[in-house]
Amino acid sequence: MFAEFLQFLFSGITLGATYALVGLGFSIIYNASHVINFAQGEFVMLGGMGTVFFLGLGLPMPIAILAAIALTTLFGFGLEKLAIAPARGASVVTLIIITIGASIVMRGLAQVFWGKEFHAVPAFSGDEPINIAGATILPQSLWVLGVTVLLVFALRYFFDKTMMGKAIIATSLNRDAALLMGINVKLVLFISFGLSAALGAIAGILVAPITLTNFEAGIMLGLKGFCAAILGGLGNGMGAVAGGMIVGIAEAMGAGYWVSEYKDAVAFILILLVLFFKPSGLFGKTGTERV
Amino acid sequence: MLKIQNLTSHYGRIQALHGVDLEVNEGELVALVGGNGAGKTTLLRTISGLQDASGGSVSFEGNDITDMVANKRVGLDIAQVPEGRQVFTALSVEDNIRLGAFIQKDKARIATDLEKMYARFPILKEKRNQAAGTLSGGQQQMLAMARALMSRPRLLLLDEPSMGLSPVLVMEIFAIIEELKEQGVTIFLVEQNATAALRVADRGYVMETGKITLTGSGENLLNDETVKAAYLGI
């Protein structure tokens, strides 16, 4: 009984960590530009599929992973430079639609170049499950969790302690005032897209050995990450992490104790509930400001 | 130091500045007064680069900066205290001040300047770890000033520093402005509080519907009948 629960919990936090990383990607771009980047899921796909591609070229695993992250980051920079920056001054809704278009293009390119088949990335350190109190956990799950924790702390450090991180926050809070400080807000936007793409790629690479990947793998992962970001309050980094965990665990519990066919519905039911009862998200600010 | 010639600016199809000519010399305190919607803030935003000019020119120390992007102008030692403070509400008071020295790489200089700001505005030191959004209006104005001063500006643009403040705080702000002038900072002050502004100013300009309509020494403008009637409420 308890072992079963633990089993669902393990798979929940593994999924949750992935959603958290995707959600963080949404938050970073949202903070810098108020744009919800619907190509975030495609960054996740590019990470996984890129790794498959570079492994296929005969590159060793670590190099293939770095190359896939670099490739995805380039796509992030490219999305900003070629699609978002030229539309400067357009409404946020227009920019969001541009990201939807970009996601379709990326998916299409992946399909043309890499085909429709599912691909597996080998696990980083074996497939031998580890037994904990009657439940098992894959070594890859530990990779997912460990890297997520590391990245969350690294991002916290970046935004709390470095001037560049604070400049990104300042830009999101008040673009004009940021310009007056000498902050290059165009560069901030550029960096944010690159950073989000890299995060997405890492999530995609980490999860690819567990879930397999293909050109469409980003759609669901992107939407779940979006749920995580909304659930935690858009733009709230730690909220996105908590949101990701909640979505992941709820999904695993739903699949385990309810019907596994509806596991994808769990995330969307959660997001509907949050939007009905607390639209600013569980940890979102309600926007009280002193004038 | 700052020379503006025949400057025009538009918001879409609406023209906000109709050919403004204005000059600020080194070491001067120049005030720009005028009613609501006269274009004062637009002029200041065009000088700092937040608003695009549609014609004419802005030059600083002989160099045309009309088309220079806003974030580069800080490097020329131009700083602006924007209308309505515009502090970074969710960041701490200290982070706000430090961002004022964003382009400054010399850490020792930043540290000394930070201490100077805390000495000048003790209330900011007391609240250094609070979010800037929790400060009162007057404290936010002090913060916006401190933030701008961190770049050690040679030209300081002040937009309505007294807006929404109590009379005591207004006096305090103006005392700081005079002190800065004595330290050799060139100041261009935009104010609706015409009396206070013209009293401290070397020279003044009066602006109406996007045009400069009157100019003279601060004293002369204070005694000018039309100015008195229109802006001083005498």
Short mmCIF file of C-alpha atoms in Angstrom, two decimals:
data_model
loop_
_atom_site.label_atom_id
_atom_site.label_comp_id
_atom_site.label_asym_id
_atom_site.label_seq_id
_atom_site.Cartn_x
_atom_site.Cartn_y
_atom_site.Cartn_z
CA MET A 1 0.00 0.00 0.00
CA PHE A 2 2.62 2.47 1.10
CA ALA A 3 5.06 1.09 -1.47
CA GLU A 4 2.48 1.77 -4.16
CA PHE A 5 2.00 5.32 -2.97
CA LEU A 6 5.76 5.83 -2.88
CA GLN A 7 6.02 4.49 -6.42
CA PHE A 8 3.47 7.00 -7.69
CA LEU A 9 5.21 9.74 -5.72
CA PHE A 10 8.59 8.95 -7.31
CA SER A 11 7.20 9.09 -10.80
CA GLY A 12 5.27 12.25 -9.83
CA ILE A 13 8.28 14.19 -8.65
CA THR A 14 10.29 13.10 -11.67
CA LEU A 15 7.59 14.42 -13.98
CA GLY A 16 7.16 17.43 -11.72
CA ALA A 17 10.82 18.37 -11.94
CA THR A 18 10.60 18.31 -15.73
CA TYR A 19 7.47 20.48 -15.72
CA ALA A 20 9.19 22.82 -13.26
CA LEU A 21 12.07 23.40 -15.67
CA VAL A 22 9.69 24.03 -18.54
CA GLY A 23 7.61 26.32 -16.31
CA LEU A 24 10.71 28.27 -15.34
CA GLY A 25 11.39 28.83 -19.02
CA PHE A 26 7.90 30.30 -19.42
CA SER A 27 8.43 32.53 -16.38
CA ILE A 28 11.75 33.95 -17.52
CA ILE A 29 10.43 35.04 -20.91
CA TYR A 30 7.19 36.25 -19.39
CA ASN A 31 9.09 38.37 -16.89
CA ALA A 32 11.28 39.95 -19.49
CA SER A 33 8.62 40.60 -22.10
CA HIS A 34 5.12 39.71 -20.78
CA VAL A 35 5.01 37.25 -23.66
CA ILE A 36 3.88 33.67 -23.08
CA ASN A 37 6.24 31.76 -25.32
CA PHE A 38 4.29 28.88 -26.81
CA ALA A 39 7.43 27.64 -28.51
CA GLN A 40 8.78 26.65 -25.09
CA GLY A 41 7.67 23.05 -25.64
CA GLU A 42 9.56 22.96 -28.93
CA PHE A 43 12.72 23.95 -27.08
CA VAL A 44 12.14 20.86 -24.93
CA MET A 45 11.69 18.74 -28.06
CA LEU A 46 14.79 20.22 -29.70
CA GLY A 47 16.83 19.29 -26.64
CA GLY A 48 15.78 15.65 -26.77
CA MET A 49 15.78 15.26 -30.55
CA GLY A 50 19.01 17.23 -30.85
CA THR A 51 20.71 14.81 -28.50
CA VAL A 52 19.42 11.87 -30.55
CA PHE A 53 20.75 13.54 -33.70
CA PHE A 54 24.21 14.31 -32.31
CA LEU A 55 24.49 10.80 -30.82
CA GLY A 56 23.65 9.51 -34.27
CA LEU A 57 26.61 11.44 -35.65
CA GLY A 58 28.76 9.38 -33.34
CA LEU A 59 29.46 12.05 -30.75
CA PRO A 60 29.96 10.87 -27.17
CA MET A 61 27.01 11.45 -24.83
CA PRO A 62 28.26 14.52 -22.91
CA ILE A 63 29.28 16.29 -26.12
CA ALA A 64 25.99 15.41 -27.80
CA ILE A 65 24.10 16.86 -24.83
CA LEU A 66 26.09 20.10 -24.84
CA ALA A 67 25.67 20.38 -28.61
CA ALA A 68 21.89 19.89 -28.29
CA ILE A 69 21.69 22.57 -25.60
CA ALA A 70 23.76 24.92 -27.75
CA LEU A 71 21.60 24.22 -30.81
CA THR A 72 18.40 24.91 -28.87
CA THR A 73 19.84 28.08 -27.34
CA LEU A 74 20.63 29.26 -30.86
CA PHE A 75 16.99 28.65 -31.78
CA GLY A 76 15.99 30.71 -28.74
CA PHE A 77 18.24 33.58 -29.78
CA GLY A 78 16.99 33.23 -33.35
CA LEU A 79 13.35 33.34 -32.28
CA GLU A 80 13.97 36.61 -30.47
CA LYS A 81 16.15 38.16 -33.15
CA LEU A 82 14.16 37.09 -36.22
CA ALA A 83 10.57 37.01 -34.98
CA ILE A 84 10.12 38.93 -31.73
CA ALA A 85 12.53 41.88 -32.10
CA PRO A 86 11.32 42.89 -35.58
CA ALA A 87 7.76 43.07 -34.20
CA ARG A 88 8.83 45.55 -31.52
CA GLY A 89 5.93 47.74 -30.54
CA ALA A 90 3.34 45.12 -31.49
CA SER A 91 0.85 44.09 -28.82
CA VAL A 92 1.65 41.21 -26.49
CA VAL A 93 -1.11 39.11 -28.09
CA THR A 94 0.56 39.54 -31.48
CA LEU A 95 3.88 38.42 -30.03
CA ILE A 96 2.24 35.37 -28.45
CA ILE A 97 0.74 34.43 -31.82
CA ILE A 98 4.22 34.80 -33.33
CA THR A 99 5.53 32.27 -30.81
CA ILE A 100 2.74 29.86 -31.77
CA GLY A 101 3.78 30.25 -35.39
CA ALA A 102 7.40 29.68 -34.47
CA SER A 103 6.47 26.50 -32.60
CA ILE A 104 4.71 25.13 -35.69
CA VAL A 105 7.75 25.96 -37.83
CA MET A 106 10.14 24.25 -35.40
CA ARG A 107 7.93 21.17 -35.20
CA GLY A 108 7.73 21.08 -38.99
CA LEU A 109 11.48 21.39 -39.40
CA ALA A 110 12.06 18.63 -36.88
CA GLN A 111 9.63 16.39 -38.74
CA VAL A 112 11.31 17.06 -42.09
CA PHE A 113 14.85 16.58 -40.86
CA TRP A 114 14.42 13.92 -38.22
CA GLY A 115 11.26 12.06 -39.26
CA LYS A 116 8.20 11.07 -37.26
CA GLU A 117 9.57 8.09 -35.38
CA PHE A 118 10.01 7.93 -31.66
CA HIS A 119 13.61 7.89 -30.48
CA ALA A 120 15.19 6.81 -27.25
CA VAL A 121 18.11 8.51 -25.59
CA PRO A 122 20.12 6.07 -23.46
CA ALA A 123 19.90 6.70 -19.74
CA PHE A 124 22.88 8.64 -18.37
CA SER A 125 23.92 6.00 -15.86
CA GLY A 126 22.21 2.72 -16.53
CA ASP A 127 18.68 1.34 -16.31
CA GLU A 128 19.06 -0.63 -13.09
CA PRO A 129 16.16 0.48 -10.83
CA ILE A 130 17.04 1.43 -7.28
CA ASN A 131 14.89 -0.12 -4.56
CA ILE A 132 13.62 2.23 -1.84
CA ALA A 133 11.15 0.92 0.75
CA GLY A 134 9.50 -1.43 -1.68
CA ALA A 135 9.24 1.09 -4.50
CA THR A 136 11.73 1.56 -7.30
CA ILE A 137 13.24 4.62 -8.84
CA LEU A 138 15.25 4.82 -12.05
CA PRO A 139 18.73 6.32 -11.89
CA GLN A 140 17.58 8.70 -14.63
CA SER A 141 14.93 10.06 -12.25
CA LEU A 142 17.70 10.98 -9.85
CA TRP A 143 19.43 12.79 -12.69
CA VAL A 144 16.23 14.71 -13.43
CA LEU A 145 15.80 15.70 -9.78
CA GLY A 146 19.45 16.50 -9.13
CA VAL A 147 19.90 18.66 -12.19
CA THR A 148 16.59 20.45 -11.54
CA VAL A 149 17.59 21.30 -7.97
CA LEU A 150 20.96 22.51 -9.19
CA LEU A 151 19.42 24.69 -11.90
CA VAL A 152 16.82 26.15 -9.55
CA PHE A 153 19.57 27.22 -7.15
CA ALA A 154 21.74 28.52 -9.97
CA LEU A 155 18.85 30.61 -11.30
CA ARG A 156 18.05 31.93 -7.85
CA TYR A 157 21.66 32.97 -7.48
CA PHE A 158 21.63 34.59 -10.91
CA PHE A 159 18.50 36.64 -10.24
CA ASP A 160 19.17 37.45 -6.57
CA LYS A 161 22.88 38.10 -6.59
CA THR A 162 24.15 39.19 -9.99
CA MET A 163 23.66 42.62 -11.53
CA MET A 164 22.67 41.05 -14.86
CA GLY A 165 19.92 39.06 -13.12
CA LYS A 166 18.71 42.17 -11.35
CA ALA A 167 18.80 44.07 -14.62
CA ILE A 168 16.44 41.47 -16.11
CA ILE A 169 14.06 41.86 -13.15
CA ALA A 170 14.33 45.66 -13.38
CA THR A 171 13.47 45.50 -17.08
CA SER A 172 10.40 43.41 -16.36
CA LEU A 173 9.29 45.82 -13.62
CA ASN A 174 9.80 49.06 -15.50
CA ARG A 175 11.23 49.13 -18.99
CA ASP A 176 11.67 52.91 -19.20
CA ALA A 177 13.39 53.19 -15.84
CA ALA A 178 15.66 50.29 -16.82
CA LEU A 179 16.68 52.17 -19.97
CA LEU A 180 17.48 55.21 -17.82
CA MET A 181 19.84 53.04 -15.76
CA GLY A 182 21.71 52.23 -18.95
CA ILE A 183 20.35 48.69 -19.15
CA ASN A 184 20.24 47.46 -22.73
CA VAL A 185 16.68 46.13 -22.64
CA LYS A 186 16.96 44.60 -26.12
CA LEU A 187 19.88 42.54 -24.89
CA VAL A 188 17.90 41.52 -21.81
CA LEU A 189 15.14 40.16 -24.03
CA PHE A 190 17.67 38.36 -26.21
CA ILE A 191 19.35 36.76 -23.20
CA SER A 192 16.00 35.75 -21.70
CA PHE A 193 15.01 33.83 -24.82
CA GLY A 194 18.39 32.09 -24.93
CA LEU A 195 18.20 31.20 -21.25
CA SER A 196 14.66 29.85 -21.56
CA ALA A 197 15.61 27.79 -24.59
CA ALA A 198 18.58 26.31 -22.74
CA LEU A 199 16.36 25.41 -19.77
CA GLY A 200 13.80 23.82 -22.06
CA ALA A 201 16.49 21.83 -23.83
CA ILE A 202 17.90 20.54 -20.55
CA ALA A 203 14.42 19.44 -19.46
CA GLY A 204 13.93 17.66 -22.78
CA ILE A 205 17.27 15.88 -22.58
CA LEU A 206 16.78 14.78 -18.98
CA VAL A 207 13.37 13.30 -19.60
CA ALA A 208 14.06 11.77 -23.04
CA PRO A 209 15.51 8.48 -21.68
CA ILE A 210 12.33 8.00 -19.59
CA THR A 211 9.56 9.03 -21.96
CA LEU A 212 11.10 8.70 -25.46
CA THR A 213 11.00 11.67 -27.77
CA ASN A 214 9.79 12.61 -31.24
CA PHE A 215 9.04 15.79 -33.17
CA GLU A 216 5.76 16.28 -31.30
CA ALA A 217 7.08 15.53 -27.81
CA GLY A 218 7.18 19.23 -26.99
CA ILE A 219 3.45 19.84 -27.27
CA MET A 220 2.38 18.02 -24.12
CA LEU A 221 5.49 18.87 -22.13
CA GLY A 222 5.09 22.52 -23.11
CA LEU A 223 1.44 22.60 -22.06
CA LYS A 224 2.17 20.89 -18.74
CA GLY A 225 5.01 23.33 -18.09
CA PHE A 226 2.62 26.14 -18.95
CA CYS A 227 0.17 24.72 -16.37
CA ALA A 228 3.01 24.69 -13.84
CA ALA A 229 3.83 28.33 -14.52
CA ILE A 230 0.18 29.43 -14.31
CA LEU A 231 -0.44 27.34 -11.20
CA GLY A 232 2.48 28.95 -9.40
CA GLY A 233 1.63 32.43 -10.63
CA LEU A 234 3.08 33.52 -13.99
CA GLY A 235 6.44 35.15 -13.61
CA ASN A 236 7.07 33.71 -10.17
CA GLY A 237 10.09 31.40 -10.56
CA MET A 238 9.73 29.49 -7.32
CA GLY A 239 5.99 29.34 -7.96
CA ALA A 240 6.66 27.61 -11.27
CA VAL A 241 8.80 25.03 -9.49
CA ALA A 242 6.08 24.38 -6.90
CA GLY A 243 3.46 24.36 -9.66
CA GLY A 244 5.49 21.82 -11.61
CA MET A 245 5.71 19.53 -8.60
CA ILE A 246 1.99 19.83 -7.93
CA VAL A 247 1.09 19.06 -11.55
CA GLY A 248 3.55 16.15 -11.72
CA ILE A 249 2.47 14.53 -8.48
CA ALA A 250 -1.24 15.06 -9.19
CA GLU A 251 -0.78 13.50 -12.61
CA ALA A 252 1.03 10.45 -11.24
CA MET A 253 -1.53 9.98 -8.46
CA GLY A 254 -4.37 10.43 -10.92
CA ALA A 255 -2.88 7.84 -13.24
CA GLY A 256 -2.18 5.45 -10.38
CA TYR A 257 -5.37 5.62 -8.35
CA TRP A 258 -7.85 6.78 -10.98
CA VAL A 259 -7.63 6.00 -14.71
CA SER A 260 -4.30 6.22 -16.45
CA GLU A 261 -5.98 7.29 -19.72
CA TYR A 262 -6.98 10.56 -18.07
CA LYS A 263 -3.58 11.39 -16.64
CA ASP A 264 -3.12 14.26 -19.08
CA ALA A 265 -6.46 15.70 -18.07
CA VAL A 266 -5.35 16.11 -14.45
CA ALA A 267 -3.05 19.01 -15.23
CA PHE A 268 -5.74 20.80 -17.18
CA ILE A 269 -8.39 20.24 -14.53
CA LEU A 270 -5.96 21.74 -12.00
CA ILE A 271 -5.32 24.76 -14.15
CA LEU A 272 -9.05 25.34 -14.68
CA LEU A 273 -9.64 25.20 -10.93
CA VAL A 274 -6.84 27.68 -10.30
CA LEU A 275 -8.12 30.03 -12.99
CA PHE A 276 -11.63 29.87 -11.53
CA PHE A 277 -10.70 30.39 -7.90
CA LYS A 278 -7.32 32.11 -7.81
CA PRO A 279 -6.49 33.52 -11.25
CA SER A 280 -3.20 35.03 -10.11
CA GLY A 281 -1.92 31.54 -9.29
CA LEU A 282 -1.22 29.89 -5.95
CA PHE A 283 1.82 32.05 -5.24
CA GLY A 284 1.08 34.99 -7.52
CA LYS A 285 0.95 38.52 -6.22
CA THR A 286 -2.44 40.13 -6.32
CA GLY A 287 -0.92 43.35 -7.54
CA THR A 288 -1.17 45.74 -4.63
CA GLU A 289 1.18 48.61 -5.14
CA ARG A 290 1.64 51.87 -3.38
CA VAL A 291 1.42 54.91 -5.60
CA MET B 1 26.26 71.81 -22.51
CA LEU B 2 22.79 70.81 -23.69
CA LYS B 3 21.45 72.45 -26.81
CA ILE B 4 18.03 71.73 -28.25
CA GLN B 5 17.11 73.08 -31.66
CA ASN B 6 13.72 73.11 -33.31
CA LEU B 7 12.83 69.81 -31.63
CA THR B 8 9.57 68.11 -32.53
CA SER B 9 8.06 64.87 -31.28
CA HIS B 10 4.90 62.93 -32.00
CA TYR B 11 2.75 60.35 -30.24
CA GLY B 12 1.36 58.60 -33.29
CA ARG B 13 -0.23 61.41 -35.28
CA ILE B 14 -0.50 63.79 -32.36
CA GLN B 15 2.30 66.30 -32.20
CA ALA B 16 3.49 66.97 -28.65
CA LEU B 17 6.50 69.21 -29.28
CA HIS B 18 6.25 71.99 -31.87
CA GLY B 19 9.82 73.08 -32.47
CA VAL B 20 11.45 73.63 -29.09
CA ASP B 21 14.66 75.66 -28.76
CA LEU B 22 16.40 75.54 -25.44
CA GLU B 23 19.85 75.63 -23.96
CA VAL B 24 21.37 74.58 -20.64
CA ASN B 25 24.91 75.76 -19.88
CA GLU B 26 27.39 73.94 -17.70
CA GLY B 27 26.81 74.51 -14.00
CA GLU B 28 23.41 76.09 -14.52
CA LEU B 29 20.13 75.22 -12.88
CA VAL B 30 17.48 75.74 -15.52
CA ALA B 31 13.78 75.35 -14.77
CA LEU B 32 11.05 74.51 -17.24
CA VAL B 33 7.59 75.43 -16.03
CA GLY B 34 4.16 75.14 -17.59
CA GLY B 35 0.74 73.66 -17.10
CA ASN B 36 -0.46 70.11 -17.46
CA GLY B 37 -0.05 68.69 -20.94
CA ALA B 38 2.27 71.48 -22.09
CA GLY B 39 4.81 68.90 -23.25
CA LYS B 40 7.32 69.26 -20.43
CA THR B 41 7.63 65.57 -19.72
CA THR B 42 7.75 64.75 -23.43
CA LEU B 43 10.64 67.18 -23.82
CA LEU B 44 12.51 65.53 -20.96
CA ARG B 45 11.84 62.05 -22.34
CA THR B 46 13.14 63.15 -25.70
CA ILE B 47 16.32 64.46 -24.07
CA SER B 48 16.90 61.16 -22.25
CA GLY B 49 15.95 59.15 -25.35
CA LEU B 50 12.83 57.41 -24.03
CA GLN B 51 10.77 59.28 -26.62
CA ASP B 52 11.81 59.56 -30.27
CA ALA B 53 12.28 62.96 -31.83
CA SER B 54 10.53 63.46 -35.14
CA GLY B 55 12.57 66.48 -36.12
CA GLY B 56 15.16 68.95 -34.90
CA SER B 57 18.13 68.02 -32.77
CA VAL B 58 19.39 67.43 -29.27
CA SER B 59 23.10 67.93 -28.77
CA PHE B 60 25.18 67.36 -25.68
CA GLU B 61 28.61 68.95 -25.39
CA GLY B 62 28.63 69.59 -29.11
CA ASN B 63 27.70 66.02 -30.14
CA ASP B 64 24.39 65.30 -31.80
CA ILE B 65 22.62 62.69 -29.66
CA THR B 66 19.16 62.95 -31.26
CA ASP B 67 19.19 59.35 -32.46
CA MET B 68 21.28 57.78 -29.71
CA VAL B 69 19.46 54.97 -27.85
CA ALA B 70 18.38 55.83 -24.32
CA ASN B 71 20.57 53.32 -22.51
CA LYS B 72 23.72 54.75 -24.11
CA ARG B 73 23.03 58.28 -22.86
CA VAL B 74 23.78 57.36 -19.24
CA GLY B 75 27.34 56.79 -20.42
CA LEU B 76 27.52 60.49 -21.35
CA ASP B 77 26.75 61.27 -17.70
CA ILE B 78 23.13 62.24 -18.30
CA ALA B 79 20.73 60.93 -15.65
CA GLN B 80 17.00 61.37 -15.34
CA VAL B 81 14.71 61.21 -12.34
CA PRO B 82 11.51 60.28 -14.14
CA GLU B 83 8.05 61.60 -13.44
CA GLY B 84 6.27 59.52 -10.82
CA ARG B 85 9.56 58.16 -9.42
CA GLN B 86 9.44 54.88 -11.40
CA VAL B 87 11.38 52.92 -8.80
CA PHE B 88 11.66 49.16 -9.26
CA THR B 89 8.91 48.30 -6.80
CA ALA B 90 9.63 44.62 -6.23
CA LEU B 91 13.38 45.11 -5.76
CA SER B 92 14.97 46.20 -2.50
CA VAL B 93 15.90 49.80 -1.84
CA GLU B 94 19.58 48.93 -2.03
CA ASP B 95 19.17 47.05 -5.33
CA ASN B 96 17.41 50.10 -6.76
CA ILE B 97 20.30 52.34 -5.78
CA ARG B 98 22.88 49.89 -7.10
CA LEU B 99 21.09 49.66 -10.45
CA GLY B 100 21.73 53.38 -10.77
CA ALA B 101 25.39 52.44 -11.19
CA PHE B 102 24.61 49.60 -13.59
CA ILE B 103 27.10 50.71 -16.24
CA GLN B 104 29.77 51.39 -13.61
CA LYS B 105 32.34 48.60 -13.31
CA ASP B 106 34.49 50.06 -10.51
CA LYS B 107 33.25 48.28 -7.38
CA ALA B 108 35.10 50.55 -4.95
CA ARG B 109 33.49 53.59 -6.51
CA ILE B 110 30.04 52.00 -6.27
CA ALA B 111 30.63 51.21 -2.59
CA THR B 112 31.70 54.78 -1.75
CA ASP B 113 28.83 56.26 -3.72
CA LEU B 114 26.37 53.95 -1.98
CA GLU B 115 27.63 55.14 1.42
CA LYS B 116 27.35 58.74 0.23
CA MET B 117 23.72 58.17 -0.74
CA TYR B 118 22.98 56.61 2.65
CA ALA B 119 24.61 59.59 4.34
CA ARG B 120 22.53 61.99 2.29
CA PHE B 121 19.30 60.02 2.64
CA PRO B 122 19.46 58.24 6.03
CA ILE B 123 15.90 56.94 5.66
CA LEU B 124 17.03 54.85 2.68
CA LYS B 125 19.74 53.23 4.78
CA GLU B 126 17.17 52.36 7.42
CA LYS B 127 14.94 50.71 4.78
CA ARG B 128 17.71 49.33 2.58
CA ASN B 129 16.36 45.76 2.58
CA GLN B 130 12.70 46.62 2.08
CA ALA B 131 10.99 46.42 -1.29
CA ALA B 132 10.98 49.86 -2.87
CA GLY B 133 7.22 49.61 -3.45
CA THR B 134 6.61 49.73 0.30
CA LEU B 135 8.16 53.20 0.66
CA SER B 136 6.04 56.34 0.94
CA GLY B 137 5.89 58.75 -1.98
CA GLY B 138 8.50 61.05 -0.47
CA GLN B 139 10.85 58.18 0.27
CA GLN B 140 10.43 56.87 -3.26
CA GLN B 141 11.36 60.32 -4.56
CA MET B 142 14.54 60.24 -2.44
CA LEU B 143 15.23 56.77 -3.80
CA ALA B 144 14.75 57.89 -7.40
CA MET B 145 17.17 60.77 -6.74
CA ALA B 146 19.74 58.53 -5.10
CA ARG B 147 19.46 56.04 -7.94
CA ALA B 148 20.07 58.76 -10.53
CA LEU B 149 22.99 60.23 -8.58
CA MET B 150 24.76 56.87 -8.47
CA SER B 151 25.87 57.39 -12.06
CA ARG B 152 27.58 60.65 -10.98
CA PRO B 153 25.71 62.63 -13.61
CA ARG B 154 27.04 65.89 -14.95
CA LEU B 155 23.58 66.69 -16.32
CA LEU B 156 20.65 65.78 -14.09
CA LEU B 157 17.14 65.85 -15.52
CA LEU B 158 14.47 66.14 -12.88
CA ASP B 159 10.81 65.58 -13.76
CA GLU B 160 8.33 66.93 -11.22
CA PRO B 161 10.35 66.01 -8.14
CA SER B 162 7.86 67.74 -5.87
CA MET B 163 4.73 66.09 -7.27
CA GLY B 164 2.44 64.67 -4.61
CA LEU B 165 4.73 65.54 -1.73
CA SER B 166 3.94 67.37 1.50
CA PRO B 167 5.26 70.96 1.82
CA VAL B 168 7.99 69.87 4.24
CA LEU B 169 9.23 67.22 1.81
CA VAL B 170 9.06 69.68 -1.08
CA MET B 171 11.37 71.99 0.86
CA GLU B 172 13.70 69.10 1.57
CA ILE B 173 13.82 68.07 -2.10
CA PHE B 174 14.56 71.62 -3.20
CA ALA B 175 17.29 71.93 -0.57
CA ILE B 176 18.91 68.83 -2.07
CA ILE B 177 18.59 70.29 -5.57
CA GLU B 178 20.36 73.49 -4.50
CA GLU B 179 23.04 71.47 -2.77
CA LEU B 180 23.66 69.46 -5.95
CA LYS B 181 23.93 72.65 -7.95
CA GLU B 182 26.58 73.94 -5.54
CA GLN B 183 28.50 70.73 -6.14
CA GLY B 184 28.62 71.64 -9.80
CA VAL B 185 25.92 69.36 -11.21
CA THR B 186 24.11 70.92 -14.14
CA ILE B 187 20.39 70.58 -13.55
CA PHE B 188 17.40 70.79 -15.84
CA LEU B 189 14.31 70.91 -13.66
CA VAL B 190 10.77 70.40 -14.91
CA GLU B 191 8.13 71.55 -12.44
CA GLN B 192 4.50 72.45 -12.08
CA ASN B 193 5.41 74.07 -8.79
CA ALA B 194 6.60 77.16 -10.66
CA THR B 195 7.31 79.36 -7.65
CA ALA B 196 9.63 76.90 -5.98
CA ALA B 197 11.35 76.02 -9.23
CA LEU B 198 11.93 79.58 -10.45
CA ARG B 199 13.19 80.64 -7.03
CA VAL B 200 16.14 78.24 -7.17
CA ALA B 201 16.72 78.48 -10.92
CA ASP B 202 19.35 80.60 -12.68
CA ARG B 203 17.17 80.73 -15.76
CA GLY B 204 13.73 79.54 -16.66
CA TYR B 205 11.62 78.63 -19.67
CA VAL B 206 7.85 78.70 -19.84
CA MET B 207 6.23 76.09 -22.03
CA GLU B 208 2.72 76.05 -23.47
CA THR B 209 1.18 73.51 -25.88
CA GLY B 210 4.52 72.14 -27.00
CA LYS B 211 6.28 75.48 -27.50
CA ILE B 212 8.55 77.70 -25.44
CA THR B 213 6.62 80.93 -24.95
CA LEU B 214 8.83 82.83 -22.54
CA THR B 215 12.34 82.74 -21.21
CA GLY B 216 14.44 84.76 -18.79
CA SER B 217 16.23 84.65 -15.48
CA GLY B 218 14.38 82.88 -12.68
CA GLU B 219 13.84 86.17 -10.92
CA ASN B 220 12.49 87.96 -13.98
CA LEU B 221 10.02 85.17 -14.69
CA LEU B 222 8.87 85.17 -11.08
CA ASN B 223 8.03 88.85 -11.44
CA ASP B 224 6.53 88.56 -14.91
CA GLU B 225 2.85 89.50 -14.91
CA THR B 226 1.72 86.81 -17.36
CA VAL B 227 3.65 84.12 -15.51
CA LYS B 228 2.23 85.29 -12.22
CA ALA B 229 -1.29 85.16 -13.58
CA ALA B 230 -0.96 81.81 -15.33
CA TYR B 231 1.27 79.70 -13.10
CA LEU B 232 1.87 81.31 -9.75
CA GLY B 233 -1.71 81.95 -8.84
CA ILE B 234 -0.96 85.50 -7.74
#
